[in-house]
């Protein structure tokens, strides 16, 4: 749903970097997956097509924070 977002904090050696993936349009959602030592965060359309993907090495990820939009505030009846 529009407004869903995931924040990823990554160890970048001497600093920490924060990245954010946001569902930018209505009907899109953000999905996370951990496979073979890689964390993937993807913005996905209603029919399952991936719009964009951010990939990080799992041993470098410090925090993964999923922040869904409360469904009552959408106003589209879902």
PDB file of N, CA and C in Angstrom:
ATOM      1  N   UNK A   1       0.838  -1.176   0.000  1.00  0.00           N
ATOM      2  CA  UNK A   1       0.000   0.000   0.000  1.00  0.00           C
ATOM      3  C   UNK A   1       0.883   1.239   0.000  1.00  0.00           C
ATOM      4  N   UNK A   2       0.400   2.282  -0.624  1.00  0.00           N
ATOM      5  CA  UNK A   2       1.178   3.507  -0.683  1.00  0.00           C
ATOM      6  C   UNK A   2       1.521   3.967   0.729  1.00  0.00           C
ATOM      7  N   UNK A   3       2.769   4.275   0.952  1.00  0.00           N
ATOM      8  CA  UNK A   3       3.218   4.720   2.261  1.00  0.00           C
ATOM      9  C   UNK A   3       3.960   3.660   3.044  1.00  0.00           C
ATOM     10  N   UNK A   4       3.801   2.374   2.688  1.00  0.00           N
ATOM     11  CA  UNK A   4       4.615   1.335   3.335  1.00  0.00           C
ATOM     12  C   UNK A   4       6.073   1.668   3.108  1.00  0.00           C
ATOM     13  N   UNK A   5       6.886   1.438   4.118  1.00  0.00           N
ATOM     14  CA  UNK A   5       8.312   1.683   3.915  1.00  0.00           C
ATOM     15  C   UNK A   5       9.147   0.792   4.803  1.00  0.00           C
ATOM     16  N   UNK A   6      10.383   0.591   4.376  1.00  0.00           N
ATOM     17  CA  UNK A   6      11.341  -0.208   5.119  1.00  0.00           C
ATOM     18  C   UNK A   6      12.627   0.597   5.213  1.00  0.00           C
ATOM     19  N   UNK A   7      13.150   0.716   6.416  1.00  0.00           N
ATOM     20  CA  UNK A   7      14.429   1.385   6.635  1.00  0.00           C
ATOM     21  C   UNK A   7      15.478   0.319   6.912  1.00  0.00           C
ATOM     22  N   UNK A   8      16.649   0.463   6.285  1.00  0.00           N
ATOM     23  CA  UNK A   8      17.735  -0.498   6.439  1.00  0.00           C
ATOM     24  C   UNK A   8      18.969   0.257   6.918  1.00  0.00           C
ATOM     25  N   UNK A   9      19.498  -0.138   8.075  1.00  0.00           N
ATOM     26  CA  UNK A   9      20.741   0.437   8.595  1.00  0.00           C
ATOM     27  C   UNK A   9      21.865  -0.543   8.276  1.00  0.00           C
ATOM     28  N   UNK A  10      22.926  -0.039   7.612  1.00  0.00           N
ATOM     29  CA  UNK A  10      24.007  -0.890   7.123  1.00  0.00           C
ATOM     30  C   UNK A  10      25.343  -0.392   7.665  1.00  0.00           C
ATOM     31  N   UNK A  11      26.185  -1.330   8.098  1.00  0.00           N
ATOM     32  CA  UNK A  11      27.554  -1.017   8.525  1.00  0.00           C
ATOM     33  C   UNK A  11      28.382  -0.771   7.278  1.00  0.00           C
ATOM     34  N   UNK A  12      28.924   0.447   7.150  1.00  0.00           N
ATOM     35  CA  UNK A  12      29.727   0.816   5.990  1.00  0.00           C
ATOM     36  C   UNK A  12      31.185   1.027   6.396  1.00  0.00           C
ATOM     37  N   UNK A  13      31.692   0.165   7.237  1.00  0.00           N
ATOM     38  CA  UNK A  13      33.077   0.298   7.683  1.00  0.00           C
ATOM     39  C   UNK A  13      33.177   1.205   8.882  1.00  0.00           C
ATOM     40  N   UNK A  14      33.547   2.462   8.658  1.00  0.00           N
ATOM     41  CA  UNK A  14      33.717   3.406   9.764  1.00  0.00           C
ATOM     42  C   UNK A  14      32.441   4.174  10.099  1.00  0.00           C
ATOM     43  N   UNK A  15      31.392   4.034   9.276  1.00  0.00           N
ATOM     44  CA  UNK A  15      30.130   4.740   9.524  1.00  0.00           C
ATOM     45  C   UNK A  15      28.947   3.785   9.368  1.00  0.00           C
ATOM     46  N   UNK A  16      27.788   4.303   9.685  1.00  0.00           N
ATOM     47  CA  UNK A  16      26.536   3.579   9.463  1.00  0.00           C
ATOM     48  C   UNK A  16      25.722   4.361   8.450  1.00  0.00           C
ATOM     49  N   UNK A  17      25.204   3.663   7.445  1.00  0.00           N
ATOM     50  CA  UNK A  17      24.368   4.317   6.440  1.00  0.00           C
ATOM     51  C   UNK A  17      22.957   3.779   6.546  1.00  0.00           C
ATOM     52  N   UNK A  18      21.998   4.650   6.300  1.00  0.00           N
ATOM     53  CA  UNK A  18      20.592   4.268   6.359  1.00  0.00           C
ATOM     54  C   UNK A  18      19.969   4.443   4.987  1.00  0.00           C
ATOM     55  N   UNK A  19      19.270   3.411   4.542  1.00  0.00           N
ATOM     56  CA  UNK A  19      18.563   3.437   3.267  1.00  0.00           C
ATOM     57  C   UNK A  19      17.084   3.233   3.531  1.00  0.00           C
ATOM     58  N   UNK A  20      16.258   3.701   2.604  1.00  0.00           N
ATOM     59  CA  UNK A  20      14.823   3.600   2.771  1.00  0.00           C
ATOM     60  C   UNK A  20      14.189   3.200   1.441  1.00  0.00           C
ATOM     61  N   UNK A  21      13.316   2.210   1.485  1.00  0.00           N
ATOM     62  CA  UNK A  21      12.534   1.798   0.314  1.00  0.00           C
ATOM     63  C   UNK A  21      11.077   2.072   0.645  1.00  0.00           C
ATOM     64  N   UNK A  22      10.394   2.832  -0.229  1.00  0.00           N
ATOM     65  CA  UNK A  22       9.030   3.271   0.033  1.00  0.00           C
ATOM     66  C   UNK A  22       8.121   2.828  -1.114  1.00  0.00           C
ATOM     67  N   UNK A  23       6.912   2.390  -0.778  1.00  0.00           N
ATOM     68  CA  UNK A  23       5.896   2.116  -1.793  1.00  0.00           C
ATOM     69  C   UNK A  23       5.384   3.465  -2.266  1.00  0.00           C
ATOM     70  N   UNK A  24       5.787   3.872  -3.465  1.00  0.00           N
ATOM     71  CA  UNK A  24       5.584   5.242  -3.916  1.00  0.00           C
ATOM     72  C   UNK A  24       4.222   5.523  -4.537  1.00  0.00           C
ATOM     73  N   UNK A  25       3.491   4.475  -4.942  1.00  0.00           N
ATOM     74  CA  UNK A  25       2.200   4.684  -5.574  1.00  0.00           C
ATOM     75  C   UNK A  25       1.145   3.786  -4.939  1.00  0.00           C
ATOM     76  N   UNK A  26      -0.108   4.135  -5.146  1.00  0.00           N
ATOM     77  CA  UNK A  26      -1.211   3.332  -4.614  1.00  0.00           C
ATOM     78  C   UNK A  26      -1.174   1.939  -5.237  1.00  0.00           C
ATOM     79  N   UNK A  27      -1.423   0.921  -4.429  1.00  0.00           N
ATOM     80  CA  UNK A  27      -1.433  -0.447  -4.913  1.00  0.00           C
ATOM     81  C   UNK A  27      -0.100  -1.148  -4.841  1.00  0.00           C
ATOM     82  N   UNK A  28       0.950  -0.452  -4.503  1.00  0.00           N
ATOM     83  CA  UNK A  28       2.267  -1.073  -4.378  1.00  0.00           C
ATOM     84  C   UNK A  28       2.546  -1.404  -2.928  1.00  0.00           C
ATOM     85  N   UNK A  29       3.425  -2.374  -2.727  1.00  0.00           N
ATOM     86  CA  UNK A  29       3.799  -2.777  -1.377  1.00  0.00           C
ATOM     87  C   UNK A  29       5.300  -3.023  -1.356  1.00  0.00           C
ATOM     88  N   UNK A  30       5.837  -3.133  -0.154  1.00  0.00           N
ATOM     89  CA  UNK A  30       7.266  -3.395   0.021  1.00  0.00           C
ATOM     90  C   UNK A  30       7.417  -4.776   0.647  1.00  0.00           C
ATOM     91  N   UNK A  31       8.243  -5.618   0.037  1.00  0.00           N
ATOM     92  CA  UNK A  31       8.483  -6.969   0.530  1.00  0.00           C
ATOM     93  C   UNK A  31       9.958  -7.136   0.865  1.00  0.00           C
ATOM     94  N   UNK A  32      10.228  -7.923   1.915  1.00  0.00           N
ATOM     95  CA  UNK A  32      11.605  -8.216   2.298  1.00  0.00           C
ATOM     96  C   UNK A  32      11.840  -9.716   2.212  1.00  0.00           C
ATOM     97  N   UNK A  33      13.089 -10.084   1.893  1.00  0.00           N
ATOM     98  CA  UNK A  33      13.466 -11.499   1.822  1.00  0.00           C
ATOM     99  C   UNK A  33      14.943 -11.617   2.171  1.00  0.00           C
ATOM    100  N   UNK A  34      15.281 -12.723   2.856  1.00  0.00           N
ATOM    101  CA  UNK A  34      16.681 -13.028   3.162  1.00  0.00           C
ATOM    102  C   UNK A  34      16.994 -14.354   2.495  1.00  0.00           C
ATOM    103  N   UNK A  35      17.930 -14.330   1.542  1.00  0.00           N
ATOM    104  CA  UNK A  35      18.295 -15.527   0.791  1.00  0.00           C
ATOM    105  C   UNK A  35      19.799 -15.580   0.611  1.00  0.00           C
ATOM    106  N   UNK A  36      20.373 -16.702   0.996  1.00  0.00           N
ATOM    107  CA  UNK A  36      21.799 -16.963   0.759  1.00  0.00           C
ATOM    108  C   UNK A  36      22.707 -15.815   1.205  1.00  0.00           C
ATOM    109  N   UNK A  37      22.429 -15.281   2.363  1.00  0.00           N
ATOM    110  CA  UNK A  37      23.290 -14.235   2.901  1.00  0.00           C
ATOM    111  C   UNK A  37      23.063 -12.857   2.311  1.00  0.00           C
ATOM    112  N   UNK A  38      21.951 -12.671   1.596  1.00  0.00           N
ATOM    113  CA  UNK A  38      21.632 -11.381   1.001  1.00  0.00           C
ATOM    114  C   UNK A  38      20.237 -10.961   1.452  1.00  0.00           C
ATOM    115  N   UNK A  39      20.105  -9.716   1.888  1.00  0.00           N
ATOM    116  CA  UNK A  39      18.808  -9.155   2.257  1.00  0.00           C
ATOM    117  C   UNK A  39      18.304  -8.369   1.049  1.00  0.00           C
ATOM    118  N   UNK A  40      17.104  -8.716   0.577  1.00  0.00           N
ATOM    119  CA  UNK A  40      16.496  -8.019  -0.555  1.00  0.00           C
ATOM    120  C   UNK A  40      15.234  -7.309  -0.084  1.00  0.00           C
ATOM    121  N   UNK A  41      15.121  -6.044  -0.425  1.00  0.00           N
ATOM    122  CA  UNK A  41      13.922  -5.259  -0.129  1.00  0.00           C
ATOM    123  C   UNK A  41      13.407  -4.752  -1.470  1.00  0.00           C
ATOM    124  N   UNK A  42      12.164  -5.136  -1.821  1.00  0.00           N
ATOM    125  CA  UNK A  42      11.628  -4.830  -3.143  1.00  0.00           C
ATOM    126  C   UNK A  42      10.307  -4.092  -3.049  1.00  0.00           C
ATOM    127  N   UNK A  43      10.106  -3.157  -3.978  1.00  0.00           N
ATOM    128  CA  UNK A  43       8.802  -2.523  -4.157  1.00  0.00           C
ATOM    129  C   UNK A  43       8.096  -3.311  -5.253  1.00  0.00           C
ATOM    130  N   UNK A  44       6.879  -3.780  -4.953  1.00  0.00           N
ATOM    131  CA  UNK A  44       6.166  -4.697  -5.830  1.00  0.00           C
ATOM    132  C   UNK A  44       4.793  -4.128  -6.170  1.00  0.00           C
ATOM    133  N   UNK A  45       4.342  -4.315  -7.425  1.00  0.00           N
ATOM    134  CA  UNK A  45       3.018  -3.870  -7.849  1.00  0.00           C
ATOM    135  C   UNK A  45       1.964  -4.888  -7.424  1.00  0.00           C
ATOM    136  N   UNK A  46       0.719  -4.581  -7.682  1.00  0.00           N
ATOM    137  CA  UNK A  46      -0.387  -5.484  -7.322  1.00  0.00           C
ATOM    138  C   UNK A  46      -0.265  -6.841  -7.980  1.00  0.00           C
ATOM    139  N   UNK A  47       0.180  -6.877  -9.249  1.00  0.00           N
ATOM    140  CA  UNK A  47       0.262  -8.152  -9.957  1.00  0.00           C
ATOM    141  C   UNK A  47       1.579  -8.889  -9.715  1.00  0.00           C
ATOM    142  N   UNK A  48       2.437  -8.374  -8.856  1.00  0.00           N
ATOM    143  CA  UNK A  48       3.659  -9.065  -8.474  1.00  0.00           C
ATOM    144  C   UNK A  48       4.913  -8.657  -9.217  1.00  0.00           C
ATOM    145  N   UNK A  49       4.812  -7.687 -10.112  1.00  0.00           N
ATOM    146  CA  UNK A  49       6.001  -7.214 -10.838  1.00  0.00           C
ATOM    147  C   UNK A  49       6.870  -6.371  -9.914  1.00  0.00           C
ATOM    148  N   UNK A  50       8.160  -6.635  -9.939  1.00  0.00           N
ATOM    149  CA  UNK A  50       9.093  -5.887  -9.095  1.00  0.00           C
ATOM    150  C   UNK A  50       9.444  -4.574  -9.785  1.00  0.00           C
ATOM    151  N   UNK A  51       9.277  -3.462  -9.068  1.00  0.00           N
ATOM    152  CA  UNK A  51       9.586  -2.138  -9.599  1.00  0.00           C
ATOM    153  C   UNK A  51      11.050  -1.811  -9.356  1.00  0.00           C
ATOM    154  N   UNK A  52      11.496  -2.042  -8.129  1.00  0.00           N
ATOM    155  CA  UNK A  52      12.912  -1.820  -7.794  1.00  0.00           C
ATOM    156  C   UNK A  52      13.291  -2.695  -6.616  1.00  0.00           C
ATOM    157  N   UNK A  53      14.569  -2.996  -6.530  1.00  0.00           N
ATOM    158  CA  UNK A  53      15.079  -3.868  -5.472  1.00  0.00           C
ATOM    159  C   UNK A  53      16.359  -3.281  -4.907  1.00  0.00           C
ATOM    160  N   UNK A  54      16.483  -3.336  -3.593  1.00  0.00           N
ATOM    161  CA  UNK A  54      17.723  -2.958  -2.908  1.00  0.00           C
ATOM    162  C   UNK A  54      18.283  -4.234  -2.285  1.00  0.00           C
ATOM    163  N   UNK A  55      19.574  -4.501  -2.508  1.00  0.00           N
ATOM    164  CA  UNK A  55      20.207  -5.707  -1.980  1.00  0.00           C
ATOM    165  C   UNK A  55      21.384  -5.325  -1.086  1.00  0.00           C
ATOM    166  N   UNK A  56      21.478  -6.038   0.042  1.00  0.00           N
ATOM    167  CA  UNK A  56      22.536  -5.788   1.016  1.00  0.00           C
ATOM    168  C   UNK A  56      23.080  -7.125   1.504  1.00  0.00           C
ATOM    169  N   UNK A  57      24.366  -7.173   1.807  1.00  0.00           N
ATOM    170  CA  UNK A  57      24.947  -8.366   2.416  1.00  0.00           C
ATOM    171  C   UNK A  57      24.392  -8.491   3.826  1.00  0.00           C
ATOM    172  N   UNK A  58      23.891  -9.666   4.175  1.00  0.00           N
ATOM    173  CA  UNK A  58      23.215  -9.860   5.458  1.00  0.00           C
ATOM    174  C   UNK A  58      24.128  -9.600   6.650  1.00  0.00           C
ATOM    175  N   UNK A  59      25.414  -9.921   6.533  1.00  0.00           N
ATOM    176  CA  UNK A  59      26.310  -9.706   7.668  1.00  0.00           C
ATOM    177  C   UNK A  59      26.642  -8.229   7.882  1.00  0.00           C
ATOM    178  N   UNK A  60      26.255  -7.348   6.959  1.00  0.00           N
ATOM    179  CA  UNK A  60      26.464  -5.904   7.116  1.00  0.00           C
ATOM    180  C   UNK A  60      25.226  -5.174   7.606  1.00  0.00           C
ATOM    181  N   UNK A  61      24.066  -5.825   7.551  1.00  0.00           N
ATOM    182  CA  UNK A  61      22.814  -5.180   7.957  1.00  0.00           C
ATOM    183  C   UNK A  61      22.738  -5.155   9.477  1.00  0.00           C
ATOM    184  N   UNK A  62      22.593  -3.951  10.029  1.00  0.00           N
ATOM    185  CA  UNK A  62      22.483  -3.775  11.478  1.00  0.00           C
ATOM    186  C   UNK A  62      21.035  -3.809  11.936  1.00  0.00           C
ATOM    187  N   UNK A  63      20.145  -3.209  11.145  1.00  0.00           N
ATOM    188  CA  UNK A  63      18.728  -3.161  11.506  1.00  0.00           C
ATOM    189  C   UNK A  63      17.881  -3.092  10.252  1.00  0.00           C
ATOM    190  N   UNK A  64      16.721  -3.734  10.332  1.00  0.00           N
ATOM    191  CA  UNK A  64      15.748  -3.720   9.248  1.00  0.00           C
ATOM    192  C   UNK A  64      14.404  -3.389   9.895  1.00  0.00           C
ATOM    193  N   UNK A  65      13.888  -2.199   9.638  1.00  0.00           N
ATOM    194  CA  UNK A  65      12.674  -1.725  10.302  1.00  0.00           C
ATOM    195  C   UNK A  65      11.562  -1.587   9.268  1.00  0.00           C
ATOM    196  N   UNK A  66      10.511  -2.397   9.421  1.00  0.00           N
ATOM    197  CA  UNK A  66       9.352  -2.323   8.538  1.00  0.00           C
ATOM    198  C   UNK A  66       8.311  -1.425   9.183  1.00  0.00           C
ATOM    199  N   UNK A  67       7.837  -0.434   8.427  1.00  0.00           N
ATOM    200  CA  UNK A  67       6.869   0.514   8.953  1.00  0.00           C
ATOM    201  C   UNK A  67       5.654   0.556   8.035  1.00  0.00           C
ATOM    202  N   UNK A  68       4.684  -0.344   8.256  1.00  0.00           N
ATOM    203  CA  UNK A  68       3.484  -0.334   7.408  1.00  0.00           C
ATOM    204  C   UNK A  68       2.578   0.834   7.742  1.00  0.00           C
ATOM    205  N   UNK A  69       1.825   1.262   6.750  1.00  0.00           N
ATOM    206  CA  UNK A  69       0.837   2.306   6.949  1.00  0.00           C
ATOM    207  C   UNK A  69      -0.374   1.690   7.638  1.00  0.00           C
ATOM    208  N   UNK A  70      -0.942   2.337   8.637  1.00  0.00           N
ATOM    209  CA  UNK A  70      -2.170   1.812   9.230  1.00  0.00           C
ATOM    210  C   UNK A  70      -3.265   1.750   8.174  1.00  0.00           C
ATOM    211  N   UNK A  71      -3.896   0.599   7.998  1.00  0.00           N
ATOM    212  CA  UNK A  71      -4.841   0.384   6.904  1.00  0.00           C
ATOM    213  C   UNK A  71      -6.106   1.212   7.028  1.00  0.00           C
ATOM    214  N   UNK A  72      -6.448   1.682   8.206  1.00  0.00           N
ATOM    215  CA  UNK A  72      -7.659   2.485   8.370  1.00  0.00           C
ATOM    216  C   UNK A  72      -7.551   3.893   7.779  1.00  0.00           C
ATOM    217  N   UNK A  73      -6.347   4.382   7.573  1.00  0.00           N
ATOM    218  CA  UNK A  73      -6.145   5.736   7.090  1.00  0.00           C
ATOM    219  C   UNK A  73      -6.079   5.827   5.573  1.00  0.00           C
ATOM    220  N   UNK A  74      -6.108   4.703   4.865  1.00  0.00           N
ATOM    221  CA  UNK A  74      -6.006   4.716   3.417  1.00  0.00           C
ATOM    222  C   UNK A  74      -7.211   5.373   2.773  1.00  0.00           C
ATOM    223  N   UNK A  75      -8.413   5.061   3.268  1.00  0.00           N
ATOM    224  CA  UNK A  75      -9.603   5.655   2.711  1.00  0.00           C
ATOM    225  C   UNK A  75     -10.098   4.983   1.448  1.00  0.00           C
ATOM    226  N   UNK A  76      -9.506   3.852   1.047  1.00  0.00           N
ATOM    227  CA  UNK A  76      -9.929   3.184  -0.173  1.00  0.00           C
ATOM    228  C   UNK A  76     -10.755   1.917   0.112  1.00  0.00           C
ATOM    229  N   UNK A  77     -11.135   1.733   1.372  1.00  0.00           N
ATOM    230  CA  UNK A  77     -12.020   0.632   1.713  1.00  0.00           C
ATOM    231  C   UNK A  77     -11.341  -0.682   2.006  1.00  0.00           C
ATOM    232  N   UNK A  78     -10.034  -0.751   2.017  1.00  0.00           N
ATOM    233  CA  UNK A  78      -9.349  -2.009   2.297  1.00  0.00           C
ATOM    234  C   UNK A  78      -9.058  -2.150   3.762  1.00  0.00           C
TER     235      UNK A  78
END
